[in-house]
PDB file of N, CA, C and O and ligand atoms in Angstrom:
ATOM      1  N   MET A   1     142.629 -24.155 149.369  1.00 93.00           N
ATOM      2  CA  MET A   1     142.007 -23.812 148.080  1.00 93.00           C
ATOM      3  C   MET A   1     141.730 -22.314 148.029  1.00 93.00           C
ATOM      4  O   MET A   1     141.216 -21.730 148.960  1.00 93.00           O
ATOM      5  N   ASN A   2     142.077 -21.727 146.908  1.00 98.00           N
ATOM      6  CA  ASN A   2     141.933 -20.299 146.724  1.00 98.00           C
ATOM      7  C   ASN A   2     140.917 -20.024 145.631  1.00 98.00           C
ATOM      8  O   ASN A   2     140.916 -20.709 144.618  1.00 98.00           O
ATOM      9  N   ARG A   3     140.082 -19.018 145.863  1.00 98.00           N
ATOM     10  CA  ARG A   3     139.044 -18.714 144.892  1.00 98.00           C
ATOM     11  C   ARG A   3     139.116 -17.243 144.527  1.00 98.00           C
ATOM     12  O   ARG A   3     139.058 -16.378 145.394  1.00 98.00           O
ATOM     13  N   THR A   4     139.271 -16.972 143.248  1.00 98.00           N
ATOM     14  CA  THR A   4     139.307 -15.594 142.761  1.00 98.00           C
ATOM     15  C   THR A   4     138.092 -15.371 141.876  1.00 98.00           C
ATOM     16  O   THR A   4     137.818 -16.177 140.981  1.00 98.00           O
ATOM     17  N   VAL A   5     137.364 -14.290 142.129  1.00 98.00           N
ATOM     18  CA  VAL A   5     136.179 -14.008 141.325  1.00 98.00           C
ATOM     19  C   VAL A   5     136.436 -12.762 140.477  1.00 98.00           C
ATOM     20  O   VAL A   5     136.881 -11.733 140.989  1.00 98.00           O
ATOM     21  N   LEU A   6     136.172 -12.903 139.195  1.00 98.00           N
ATOM     22  CA  LEU A   6     136.332 -11.785 138.270  1.00 98.00           C
ATOM     23  C   LEU A   6     134.987 -11.442 137.645  1.00 98.00           C
ATOM     24  O   LEU A   6     134.151 -12.313 137.449  1.00 98.00           O
ATOM     25  N   LYS A   7     134.823 -10.180 137.328  1.00 98.00           N
ATOM     26  CA  LYS A   7     133.711  -9.761 136.487  1.00 98.00           C
ATOM     27  C   LYS A   7     134.282  -9.608 135.079  1.00 98.00           C
ATOM     28  O   LYS A   7     135.325  -8.984 134.888  1.00 98.00           O
ATOM     29  N   ILE A   8     133.588 -10.175 134.095  1.00 98.00           N
ATOM     30  CA  ILE A   8     134.067 -10.132 132.715  1.00 98.00           C
ATOM     31  C   ILE A   8     133.086  -9.323 131.861  1.00 98.00           C
ATOM     32  O   ILE A   8     131.884  -9.592 131.868  1.00 98.00           O
ATOM     33  N   GLU A   9     133.612  -8.350 131.147  1.00 98.00           N
ATOM     34  CA  GLU A   9     132.773  -7.549 130.254  1.00 98.00           C
ATOM     35  C   GLU A   9     133.067  -7.891 128.799  1.00 98.00           C
ATOM     36  O   GLU A   9     134.227  -8.058 128.429  1.00 98.00           O
ATOM     37  N   GLY A  10     132.017  -8.004 128.007  1.00 98.00           N
ATOM     38  CA  GLY A  10     132.191  -8.166 126.569  1.00 98.00           C
ATOM     39  C   GLY A  10     131.845  -9.524 126.009  1.00 98.00           C
ATOM     40  O   GLY A  10     131.875  -9.709 124.796  1.00 98.00           O
ATOM     41  N   MET A  11     131.489 -10.473 126.870  1.00 98.00           N
ATOM     42  CA  MET A  11     131.135 -11.809 126.366  1.00 98.00           C
ATOM     43  C   MET A  11     129.721 -11.796 125.805  1.00 98.00           C
ATOM     44  O   MET A  11     128.805 -11.283 126.439  1.00 98.00           O
ATOM     45  N   THR A  12     129.570 -12.392 124.627  1.00 98.00           N
ATOM     46  CA  THR A  12     128.221 -12.462 124.059  1.00 98.00           C
ATOM     47  C   THR A  12     127.803 -13.874 123.680  1.00 98.00           C
ATOM     48  O   THR A  12     126.640 -14.091 123.372  1.00 98.00           O
ATOM     49  N   CYS A  13     128.719 -14.807 123.679  1.00 98.00           N
ATOM     50  CA  CYS A  13     128.333 -16.157 123.248  1.00 98.00           C
ATOM     51  C   CYS A  13     129.167 -17.230 123.949  1.00 98.00           C
ATOM     52  O   CYS A  13     130.089 -16.923 124.684  1.00 98.00           O
ATOM     53  N   ASP A  14     128.825 -18.485 123.662  1.00 98.00           N
ATOM     54  CA  ASP A  14     129.530 -19.595 124.304  1.00 98.00           C
ATOM     55  C   ASP A  14     130.967 -19.725 123.823  1.00 98.00           C
ATOM     56  O   ASP A  14     131.815 -20.279 124.522  1.00 98.00           O
ATOM     57  N   HIS A  15     131.249 -19.213 122.617  1.00 98.00           N
ATOM     58  CA  HIS A  15     132.632 -19.233 122.156  1.00 98.00           C
ATOM     59  C   HIS A  15     133.494 -18.299 123.001  1.00 98.00           C
ATOM     60  O   HIS A  15     134.642 -18.604 123.315  1.00 98.00           O
ATOM     61  N   CYS A  16     132.904 -17.171 123.342  1.00 98.00           N
ATOM     62  CA  CYS A  16     133.606 -16.238 124.233  1.00 98.00           C
ATOM     63  C   CYS A  16     133.924 -16.936 125.546  1.00 98.00           C
ATOM     64  O   CYS A  16     135.039 -16.822 126.066  1.00 98.00           O
ATOM     65  N   VAL A  17     132.948 -17.627 126.079  1.00 98.00           N
ATOM     66  CA  VAL A  17     133.117 -18.337 127.350  1.00 98.00           C
ATOM     67  C   VAL A  17     134.263 -19.336 127.240  1.00 98.00           C
ATOM     68  O   VAL A  17     135.147 -19.389 128.098  1.00 98.00           O
ATOM     69  N   HIS A  18     134.254 -20.097 126.175  1.00 98.00           N
ATOM     70  CA  HIS A  18     135.287 -21.119 125.992  1.00 98.00           C
ATOM     71  C   HIS A  18     136.676 -20.488 125.883  1.00 98.00           C
ATOM     72  O   HIS A  18     137.633 -20.965 126.485  1.00 98.00           O
ATOM     73  N   THR A  19     136.765 -19.418 125.103  1.00 98.00           N
ATOM     74  CA  THR A  19     138.046 -18.723 124.932  1.00 98.00           C
ATOM     75  C   THR A  19     138.579 -18.217 126.267  1.00 98.00           C
ATOM     76  O   THR A  19     139.766 -18.407 126.592  1.00 98.00           O
ATOM     77  N   ILE A  20     137.724 -17.609 127.041  1.00 98.00           N
ATOM     78  CA  ILE A  20     138.165 -17.037 128.315  1.00 98.00           C
ATOM     79  C   ILE A  20     138.528 -18.141 129.308  1.00 98.00           C
ATOM     80  O   ILE A  20     139.515 -18.027 130.033  1.00 98.00           O
ATOM     81  N   GLU A  21     137.767 -19.209 129.309  1.00 98.00           N
ATOM     82  CA  GLU A  21     138.121 -20.336 130.188  1.00 98.00           C
ATOM     83  C   GLU A  21     139.492 -20.880 129.827  1.00 98.00           C
ATOM     84  O   GLU A  21     140.303 -21.235 130.679  1.00 98.00           O
ATOM     85  N   LYS A  22     139.754 -20.938 128.541  1.00 98.00           N
ATOM     86  CA  LYS A  22     141.037 -21.479 128.074  1.00 98.00           C
ATOM     87  C   LYS A  22     142.199 -20.602 128.530  1.00 98.00           C
ATOM     88  O   LYS A  22     143.174 -21.099 129.093  1.00 98.00           O
ATOM     89  N   VAL A  23     142.098 -19.297 128.297  1.00 98.00           N
ATOM     90  CA  VAL A  23     143.225 -18.429 128.651  1.00 98.00           C
ATOM     91  C   VAL A  23     143.378 -18.281 130.164  1.00 98.00           C
ATOM     92  O   VAL A  23     144.491 -18.165 130.669  1.00 98.00           O
ATOM     93  N   LEU A  24     142.269 -18.301 130.878  1.00 98.00           N
ATOM     94  CA  LEU A  24     142.369 -18.184 132.340  1.00 98.00           C
ATOM     95  C   LEU A  24     142.939 -19.458 132.955  1.00 98.00           C
ATOM     96  O   LEU A  24     143.649 -19.407 133.959  1.00 98.00           O
ATOM     97  N   SER A  25     142.652 -20.581 132.334  1.00 98.00           N
ATOM     98  CA  SER A  25     143.210 -21.852 132.823  1.00 98.00           C
ATOM     99  C   SER A  25     144.727 -21.882 132.692  1.00 98.00           C
ATOM    100  O   SER A  25     145.404 -22.627 133.402  1.00 98.00           O
ATOM    101  N   ALA A  26     145.247 -21.079 131.761  1.00 98.00           N
ATOM    102  CA  ALA A  26     146.691 -21.054 131.503  1.00 98.00           C
ATOM    103  C   ALA A  26     147.434 -20.065 132.404  1.00 98.00           C
ATOM    104  O   ALA A  26     148.657 -20.001 132.378  1.00 98.00           O
ATOM    105  N   VAL A  27     146.692 -19.294 133.194  1.00 98.00           N
ATOM    106  CA  VAL A  27     147.343 -18.351 134.109  1.00 98.00           C
ATOM    107  C   VAL A  27     148.068 -19.138 135.205  1.00 98.00           C
ATOM    108  O   VAL A  27     147.502 -20.092 135.749  1.00 98.00           O
ATOM    109  N   PRO A  28     149.332 -18.764 135.512  1.00 98.00           N
ATOM    110  CA  PRO A  28     150.094 -19.493 136.526  1.00 98.00           C
ATOM    111  C   PRO A  28     149.329 -19.663 137.838  1.00 98.00           C
ATOM    112  O   PRO A  28     148.841 -18.682 138.394  1.00 98.00           O
ATOM    113  N   GLY A  29     149.240 -20.903 138.284  1.00 98.00           N
ATOM    114  CA  GLY A  29     148.583 -21.210 139.552  1.00 98.00           C
ATOM    115  C   GLY A  29     147.136 -21.650 139.415  1.00 98.00           C
ATOM    116  O   GLY A  29     146.594 -22.299 140.295  1.00 98.00           O
ATOM    117  N   VAL A  30     146.508 -21.275 138.296  1.00 98.00           N
ATOM    118  CA  VAL A  30     145.092 -21.598 138.130  1.00 98.00           C
ATOM    119  C   VAL A  30     144.915 -23.066 137.738  1.00 98.00           C
ATOM    120  O   VAL A  30     145.544 -23.551 136.798  1.00 98.00           O
ATOM    121  N   GLU A  31     144.070 -23.754 138.490  1.00 98.00           N
ATOM    122  CA  GLU A  31     143.790 -25.160 138.193  1.00 98.00           C
ATOM    123  C   GLU A  31     142.503 -25.313 137.415  1.00 98.00           C
ATOM    124  O   GLU A  31     142.333 -26.240 136.625  1.00 98.00           O
ATOM    125  N   LYS A  32     141.579 -24.396 137.687  1.00 98.00           N
ATOM    126  CA  LYS A  32     140.284 -24.500 137.036  1.00 98.00           C
ATOM    127  C   LYS A  32     139.675 -23.120 136.879  1.00 98.00           C
ATOM    128  O   LYS A  32     139.768 -22.289 137.791  1.00 98.00           O
ATOM    129  N   ALA A  33     139.080 -22.855 135.717  1.00 98.00           N
ATOM    130  CA  ALA A  33     138.408 -21.587 135.470  1.00 98.00           C
ATOM    131  C   ALA A  33     136.977 -21.864 135.035  1.00 98.00           C
ATOM    132  O   ALA A  33     136.752 -22.592 134.074  1.00 98.00           O
ATOM    133  N   GLU A  34     136.044 -21.301 135.774  1.00 98.00           N
ATOM    134  CA  GLU A  34     134.628 -21.472 135.441  1.00 98.00           C
ATOM    135  C   GLU A  34     134.046 -20.127 135.061  1.00 98.00           C
ATOM    136  O   GLU A  34     133.962 -19.222 135.883  1.00 98.00           O
ATOM    137  N   VAL A  35     133.629 -20.009 133.794  1.00 99.00           N
ATOM    138  CA  VAL A  35     133.109 -18.747 133.299  1.00 99.00           C
ATOM    139  C   VAL A  35     131.606 -18.873 133.081  1.00 99.00           C
ATOM    140  O   VAL A  35     131.122 -19.866 132.552  1.00 99.00           O
ATOM    141  N   ASN A  36     130.888 -17.846 133.546  1.00 98.00           N
ATOM    142  CA  ASN A  36     129.433 -17.829 133.411  1.00 98.00           C
ATOM    143  C   ASN A  36     129.007 -16.638 132.563  1.00 98.00           C
ATOM    144  O   ASN A  36     129.242 -15.482 132.928  1.00 98.00           O
ATOM    145  N   LEU A  37     128.409 -16.941 131.431  1.00 98.00           N
ATOM    146  CA  LEU A  37     128.013 -15.901 130.470  1.00 98.00           C
ATOM    147  C   LEU A  37     126.961 -14.969 131.056  1.00 98.00           C
ATOM    148  O   LEU A  37     127.068 -13.749 130.977  1.00 98.00           O
ATOM    149  N   LYS A  38     125.932 -15.550 131.634  1.00 98.00           N
ATOM    150  CA  LYS A  38     124.814 -14.756 132.158  1.00 98.00           C
ATOM    151  C   LYS A  38     125.227 -13.855 133.312  1.00 98.00           C
ATOM    152  O   LYS A  38     124.806 -12.700 133.393  1.00 98.00           O
ATOM    153  N   GLN A  39     126.055 -14.427 134.178  1.00 98.00           N
ATOM    154  CA  GLN A  39     126.483 -13.655 135.357  1.00 98.00           C
ATOM    155  C   GLN A  39     127.683 -12.772 135.062  1.00 98.00           C
ATOM    156  O   GLN A  39     128.130 -12.014 135.928  1.00 98.00           O
ATOM    157  N   LYS A  40     128.239 -12.886 133.846  1.00 98.00           N
ATOM    158  CA  LYS A  40     129.435 -12.126 133.466  1.00 98.00           C
ATOM    159  C   LYS A  40     130.553 -12.337 134.481  1.00 98.00           C
ATOM    160  O   LYS A  40     131.211 -11.383 134.902  1.00 98.00           O
ATOM    161  N   SER A  41     130.724 -13.583 134.889  1.00 98.00           N
ATOM    162  CA  SER A  41     131.697 -13.852 135.944  1.00 98.00           C
ATOM    163  C   SER A  41     132.678 -14.943 135.559  1.00 98.00           C
ATOM    164  O   SER A  41     132.418 -15.749 134.647  1.00 98.00           O
ATOM    165  N   ALA A  42     133.795 -14.933 136.250  1.00 99.00           N
ATOM    166  CA  ALA A  42     134.766 -16.016 136.132  1.00 99.00           C
ATOM    167  C   ALA A  42     135.234 -16.361 137.537  1.00 99.00           C
ATOM    168  O   ALA A  42     135.559 -15.463 138.318  1.00 99.00           O
ATOM    169  N   ILE A  43     135.233 -17.646 137.846  1.00 98.00           N
ATOM    170  CA  ILE A  43     135.758 -18.100 139.130  1.00 98.00           C
ATOM    171  C   ILE A  43     137.005 -18.920 138.853  1.00 98.00           C
ATOM    172  O   ILE A  43     136.980 -19.863 138.054  1.00 98.00           O
ATOM    173  N   LEU A  44     138.101 -18.512 139.482  1.00 98.00           N
ATOM    174  CA  LEU A  44     139.379 -19.198 139.297  1.00 98.00           C
ATOM    175  C   LEU A  44     139.708 -19.977 140.560  1.00 98.00           C
ATOM    176  O   LEU A  44     139.718 -19.411 141.659  1.00 98.00           O
ATOM    177  N   ILE A  45     139.960 -21.240 140.393  1.00 98.00           N
ATOM    178  CA  ILE A  45     140.333 -22.098 141.510  1.00 98.00           C
ATOM    179  C   ILE A  45     141.838 -22.346 141.444  1.00 98.00           C
ATOM    180  O   ILE A  45     142.371 -22.696 140.385  1.00 98.00           O
ATOM    181  N   SER A  46     142.494 -22.134 142.590  1.00 98.00           N
ATOM    182  CA  SER A  46     143.945 -22.335 142.638  1.00 98.00           C
ATOM    183  C   SER A  46     144.362 -22.803 144.029  1.00 98.00           C
ATOM    184  O   SER A  46     143.619 -22.633 144.998  1.00 98.00           O
ATOM    185  N   ASP A  47     145.544 -23.390 144.106  1.00 96.00           N
ATOM    186  CA  ASP A  47     146.060 -23.868 145.392  1.00 96.00           C
ATOM    187  C   ASP A  47     146.651 -22.739 146.223  1.00 96.00           C
ATOM    188  O   ASP A  47     146.733 -22.826 147.430  1.00 96.00           O
ATOM    189  N   ARG A  48     147.064 -21.700 145.523  1.00 96.00           N
ATOM    190  CA  ARG A  48     147.704 -20.562 146.193  1.00 96.00           C
ATOM    191  C   ARG A  48     147.120 -19.283 145.595  1.00 96.00           C
ATOM    192  O   ARG A  48     146.519 -19.320 144.511  1.00 96.00           O
ATOM    193  N   PRO A  49     147.284 -18.164 146.293  1.00 96.00           N
ATOM    194  CA  PRO A  49     146.820 -16.903 145.720  1.00 96.00           C
ATOM    195  C   PRO A  49     147.509 -16.640 144.382  1.00 96.00           C
ATOM    196  O   PRO A  49     148.719 -16.839 144.259  1.00 96.00           O
ATOM    197  N   ILE A  50     146.781 -16.195 143.405  1.00 98.00           N
ATOM    198  CA  ILE A  50     147.373 -15.931 142.090  1.00 98.00           C
ATOM    199  C   ILE A  50     147.612 -14.432 141.923  1.00 98.00           C
ATOM    200  O   ILE A  50     147.034 -13.617 142.646  1.00 98.00           O
ATOM    201  N   ASP A  51     148.448 -14.093 140.961  1.00 98.00           N
ATOM    202  CA  ASP A  51     148.652 -12.688 140.591  1.00 98.00           C
ATOM    203  C   ASP A  51     147.502 -12.308 139.658  1.00 98.00           C
ATOM    204  O   ASP A  51     147.470 -12.718 138.494  1.00 98.00           O
ATOM    205  N   THR A  52     146.558 -11.547 140.163  1.00 98.00           N
ATOM    206  CA  THR A  52     145.358 -11.270 139.374  1.00 98.00           C
ATOM    207  C   THR A  52     145.649 -10.429 138.134  1.00 98.00           C
ATOM    208  O   THR A  52     144.876 -10.449 137.186  1.00 98.00           O
ATOM    209  N   SER A  53     146.780  -9.706 138.138  1.00 98.00           N
ATOM    210  CA  SER A  53     147.106  -8.921 136.943  1.00 98.00           C
ATOM    211  C   SER A  53     147.359  -9.841 135.747  1.00 98.00           C
ATOM    212  O   SER A  53     147.084  -9.475 134.603  1.00 98.00           O
ATOM    213  N   ASN A  54     147.849 -11.051 136.009  1.00 98.00           N
ATOM    214  CA  ASN A  54     148.030 -12.029 134.930  1.00 98.00           C
ATOM    215  C   ASN A  54     146.691 -12.444 134.338  1.00 98.00           C
ATOM    216  O   ASN A  54     146.554 -12.607 133.118  1.00 98.00           O
ATOM    217  N   ALA A  55     145.706 -12.616 135.213  1.00 98.00           N
ATOM    218  CA  ALA A  55     144.377 -13.023 134.751  1.00 98.00           C
ATOM    219  C   ALA A  55     143.723 -11.906 133.939  1.00 98.00           C
ATOM    220  O   ALA A  55     143.145 -12.143 132.877  1.00 98.00           O
ATOM    221  N   ILE A  56     143.843 -10.687 134.437  1.00 98.00           N
ATOM    222  CA  ILE A  56     143.253  -9.547 133.736  1.00 98.00           C
ATOM    223  C   ILE A  56     143.912  -9.364 132.373  1.00 98.00           C
ATOM    224  O   ILE A  56     143.237  -9.148 131.362  1.00 98.00           O
ATOM    225  N   PHE A  57     145.226  -9.486 132.351  1.00 98.00           N
ATOM    226  CA  PHE A  57     145.953  -9.336 131.092  1.00 98.00           C
ATOM    227  C   PHE A  57     145.519 -10.401 130.084  1.00 98.00           C
ATOM    228  O   PHE A  57     145.307 -10.114 128.901  1.00 98.00           O
ATOM    229  N   ALA A  58     145.374 -11.637 130.553  1.00 98.00           N
ATOM    230  CA  ALA A  58     144.980 -12.741 129.666  1.00 98.00           C
ATOM    231  C   ALA A  58     143.617 -12.469 129.034  1.00 98.00           C
ATOM    232  O   ALA A  58     143.408 -12.709 127.838  1.00 98.00           O
ATOM    233  N   VAL A  59     142.708 -11.947 129.827  1.00 98.00           N
ATOM    234  CA  VAL A  59     141.358 -11.653 129.323  1.00 98.00           C
ATOM    235  C   VAL A  59     141.407 -10.483 128.330  1.00 98.00           C
ATOM    236  O   VAL A  59     140.772 -10.521 127.257  1.00 98.00           O
ATOM    237  N   GLU A  60     142.187  -9.471 128.651  1.00 98.00           N
ATOM    238  CA  GLU A  60     142.277  -8.296 127.772  1.00 98.00           C
ATOM    239  C   GLU A  60     142.936  -8.626 126.441  1.00 98.00           C
ATOM    240  O   GLU A  60     142.600  -8.042 125.407  1.00 98.00           O
ATOM    241  N   GLN A  61     143.877  -9.582 126.473  1.00 98.00           N
ATOM    242  CA  GLN A  61     144.530 -10.010 125.229  1.00 98.00           C
ATOM    243  C   GLN A  61     143.516 -10.559 124.231  1.00 98.00           C
ATOM    244  O   GLN A  61     143.738 -10.511 123.013  1.00 98.00           O
ATOM    245  N   GLU A  62     142.425 -11.102 124.738  1.00 98.00           N
ATOM    246  CA  GLU A  62     141.384 -11.672 123.876  1.00 98.00           C
ATOM    247  C   GLU A  62     140.303 -10.652 123.521  1.00 98.00           C
ATOM    248  O   GLU A  62     139.329 -10.982 122.832  1.00 98.00           O
ATOM    249  N   GLY A  63     140.463  -9.439 124.022  1.00 98.00           N
ATOM    250  CA  GLY A  63     139.535  -8.378 123.646  1.00 98.00           C
ATOM    251  C   GLY A  63     138.385  -8.155 124.613  1.00 98.00           C
ATOM    252  O   GLY A  63     137.430  -7.434 124.288  1.00 98.00           O
ATOM    253  N   TYR A  64     138.478  -8.761 125.797  1.00 98.00           N
ATOM    254  CA  TYR A  64     137.433  -8.561 126.811  1.00 98.00           C
ATOM    255  C   TYR A  64     138.023  -7.756 127.969  1.00 98.00           C
ATOM    256  O   TYR A  64     139.214  -7.476 127.984  1.00 98.00           O
ATOM    257  N   LYS A  65     137.161  -7.398 128.911  1.00 98.00           N
ATOM    258  CA  LYS A  65     137.648  -6.691 130.096  1.00 98.00           C
ATOM    259  C   LYS A  65     137.339  -7.491 131.349  1.00 98.00           C
ATOM    260  O   LYS A  65     136.310  -8.153 131.427  1.00 98.00           O
ATOM    261  N   ALA A  66     138.253  -7.415 132.302  1.00 98.00           N
ATOM    262  CA  ALA A  66     138.064  -8.126 133.563  1.00 98.00           C
ATOM    263  C   ALA A  66     138.346  -7.223 134.746  1.00 98.00           C
ATOM    264  O   ALA A  66     139.255  -6.393 134.705  1.00 98.00           O
ATOM    265  N   ILE A  67     137.533  -7.389 135.773  1.00 98.00           N
ATOM    266  CA  ILE A  67     137.699  -6.639 137.026  1.00 98.00           C
ATOM    267  C   ILE A  67     137.727  -7.679 138.149  1.00 98.00           C
ATOM    268  O   ILE A  67     136.927  -8.617 138.137  1.00 98.00           O
ATOM    269  N   VAL A  68     138.627  -7.482 139.097  1.00 98.00           N
ATOM    270  CA  VAL A  68     138.682  -8.403 140.239  1.00 98.00           C
ATOM    271  C   VAL A  68     137.584  -8.028 141.234  1.00 98.00           C
ATOM    272  O   VAL A  68     137.498  -6.891 141.676  1.00 98.00           O
ATOM    273  N   ILE A  69     136.741  -8.997 141.559  1.00 98.00           N
ATOM    274  CA  ILE A  69     135.662  -8.780 142.527  1.00 98.00           C
ATOM    275  C   ILE A  69     136.121  -9.211 143.924  1.00 98.00           C
ATOM    276  O   ILE A  69     135.878  -8.529 144.909  1.00 98.00           O
ATOM    277  N   SER A  70     136.727 -10.370 143.987  1.00 97.00           N
ATOM    278  CA  SER A  70     137.214 -10.852 145.285  1.00 97.00           C
ATOM    279  C   SER A  70     138.245 -11.946 145.081  1.00 97.00           C
ATOM    280  O   SER A  70     138.346 -12.501 143.999  1.00 97.00           O
TER     281      SER A  70
HETATM  282 MO1  9UX B   1     131.637 -14.979 118.350  1.00 70.90          MO
HETATM  283 MO2  9UX B   1     131.435 -14.460 121.185  1.00 70.90          MO
HETATM  284  O1  9UX B   1     132.632 -13.720 117.440  1.00 70.90           O
HETATM  285  O2  9UX B   1     131.985 -12.730 121.132  1.00 70.90           O
HETATM  286  S1  9UX B   1     133.120 -15.435 120.061  1.00 70.90           S
HETATM  287  S2  9UX B   1     130.082 -13.776 119.587  1.00 70.90           S
END
Protein backbone atom coordinates (compact mmCIF):
# COMPACT_ATOMS: atom_id res chain seq x y z
CA MET A 1 0.00 0.00 0.00
CA ASN A 2 1.28 3.39 -1.01
CA ARG A 3 0.37 6.66 0.63
CA THR A 4 0.89 10.07 -0.93
CA VAL A 5 0.22 13.21 1.09
CA LEU A 6 -0.53 16.51 -0.60
CA LYS A 7 -1.07 19.97 0.75
CA ILE A 8 -3.99 21.66 -1.00
CA GLU A 9 -4.38 25.43 -1.21
CA GLY A 10 -7.59 27.24 -2.04
CA MET A 11 -10.33 25.03 -0.61
CA THR A 12 -13.05 26.91 1.22
CA CYS A 13 -16.02 24.57 1.37
CA ASP A 14 -17.23 20.98 1.23
CA HIS A 15 -17.92 21.30 -2.48
CA CYS A 16 -14.25 22.01 -3.00
CA VAL A 17 -13.44 18.90 -1.00
CA HIS A 18 -15.79 16.78 -3.08
CA THR A 19 -14.43 18.13 -6.36
CA ILE A 20 -10.84 17.46 -5.39
CA GLU A 21 -11.62 13.98 -4.10
CA LYS A 22 -13.30 13.22 -7.40
CA VAL A 23 -10.44 14.36 -9.62
CA LEU A 24 -7.76 12.81 -7.43
CA SER A 25 -9.62 9.50 -7.43
CA ALA A 26 -9.34 9.54 -11.23
CA VAL A 27 -5.54 9.86 -11.20
CA PRO A 28 -3.94 6.65 -12.56
CA GLY A 29 -3.17 4.25 -9.73
CA VAL A 30 -5.19 6.04 -7.07
CA GLU A 31 -7.73 3.84 -5.32
CA LYS A 32 -8.88 6.27 -2.71
CA ALA A 33 -8.52 10.00 -2.08
CA GLU A 34 -9.25 11.50 1.31
CA VAL A 35 -9.36 15.28 1.42
CA ASN A 36 -9.45 17.26 4.65
CA LEU A 37 -10.65 20.86 4.48
CA LYS A 38 -9.34 21.96 7.86
CA GLN A 39 -5.93 20.38 7.45
CA LYS A 40 -5.71 21.48 3.79
CA SER A 41 -4.54 17.98 2.99
CA ALA A 42 -5.17 15.13 0.62
CA ILE A 43 -4.13 11.54 1.23
CA LEU A 44 -3.97 9.29 -1.81
CA ILE A 45 -4.04 5.55 -1.35
CA SER A 46 -2.61 3.41 -4.14
CA ASP A 47 -1.15 -0.05 -4.72
CA ARG A 48 1.92 1.36 -6.41
CA PRO A 49 3.77 4.67 -6.36
CA ILE A 50 1.87 7.21 -8.44
CA ASP A 51 3.15 9.98 -10.70
CA THR A 52 2.49 12.93 -8.41
CA SER A 53 2.61 15.39 -11.32
CA ASN A 54 -0.69 13.85 -12.47
CA ALA A 55 -2.23 14.57 -9.09
CA ILE A 56 -0.94 18.13 -9.01
CA PHE A 57 -2.18 18.76 -12.53
CA ALA A 58 -5.63 17.38 -11.69
CA VAL A 59 -5.93 19.72 -8.71
CA GLU A 60 -4.69 22.74 -10.68
CA GLN A 61 -7.19 22.05 -13.46
CA GLU A 62 -9.92 22.73 -10.89
CA GLY A 63 -8.33 25.99 -9.82
CA TYR A 64 -6.58 24.87 -6.63
CA LYS A 65 -2.92 24.36 -5.81
CA ALA A 66 -1.23 21.21 -4.60
CA ILE A 67 2.19 20.52 -3.12
CA VAL A 68 3.59 17.06 -2.47
CA ILE A 69 4.39 16.62 1.23
CA SER A 70 5.38 12.97 1.24
MO1 LIG B 1 -18.14 26.95 -3.75
MO2 LIG B 1 -15.78 25.83 -2.52
O1 LIG B 1 -17.78 28.02 -5.20
O2 LIG B 1 -14.58 26.94 -3.31
S1 LIG B 1 -16.88 25.11 -4.34
S2 LIG B 1 -16.78 27.73 -2.03
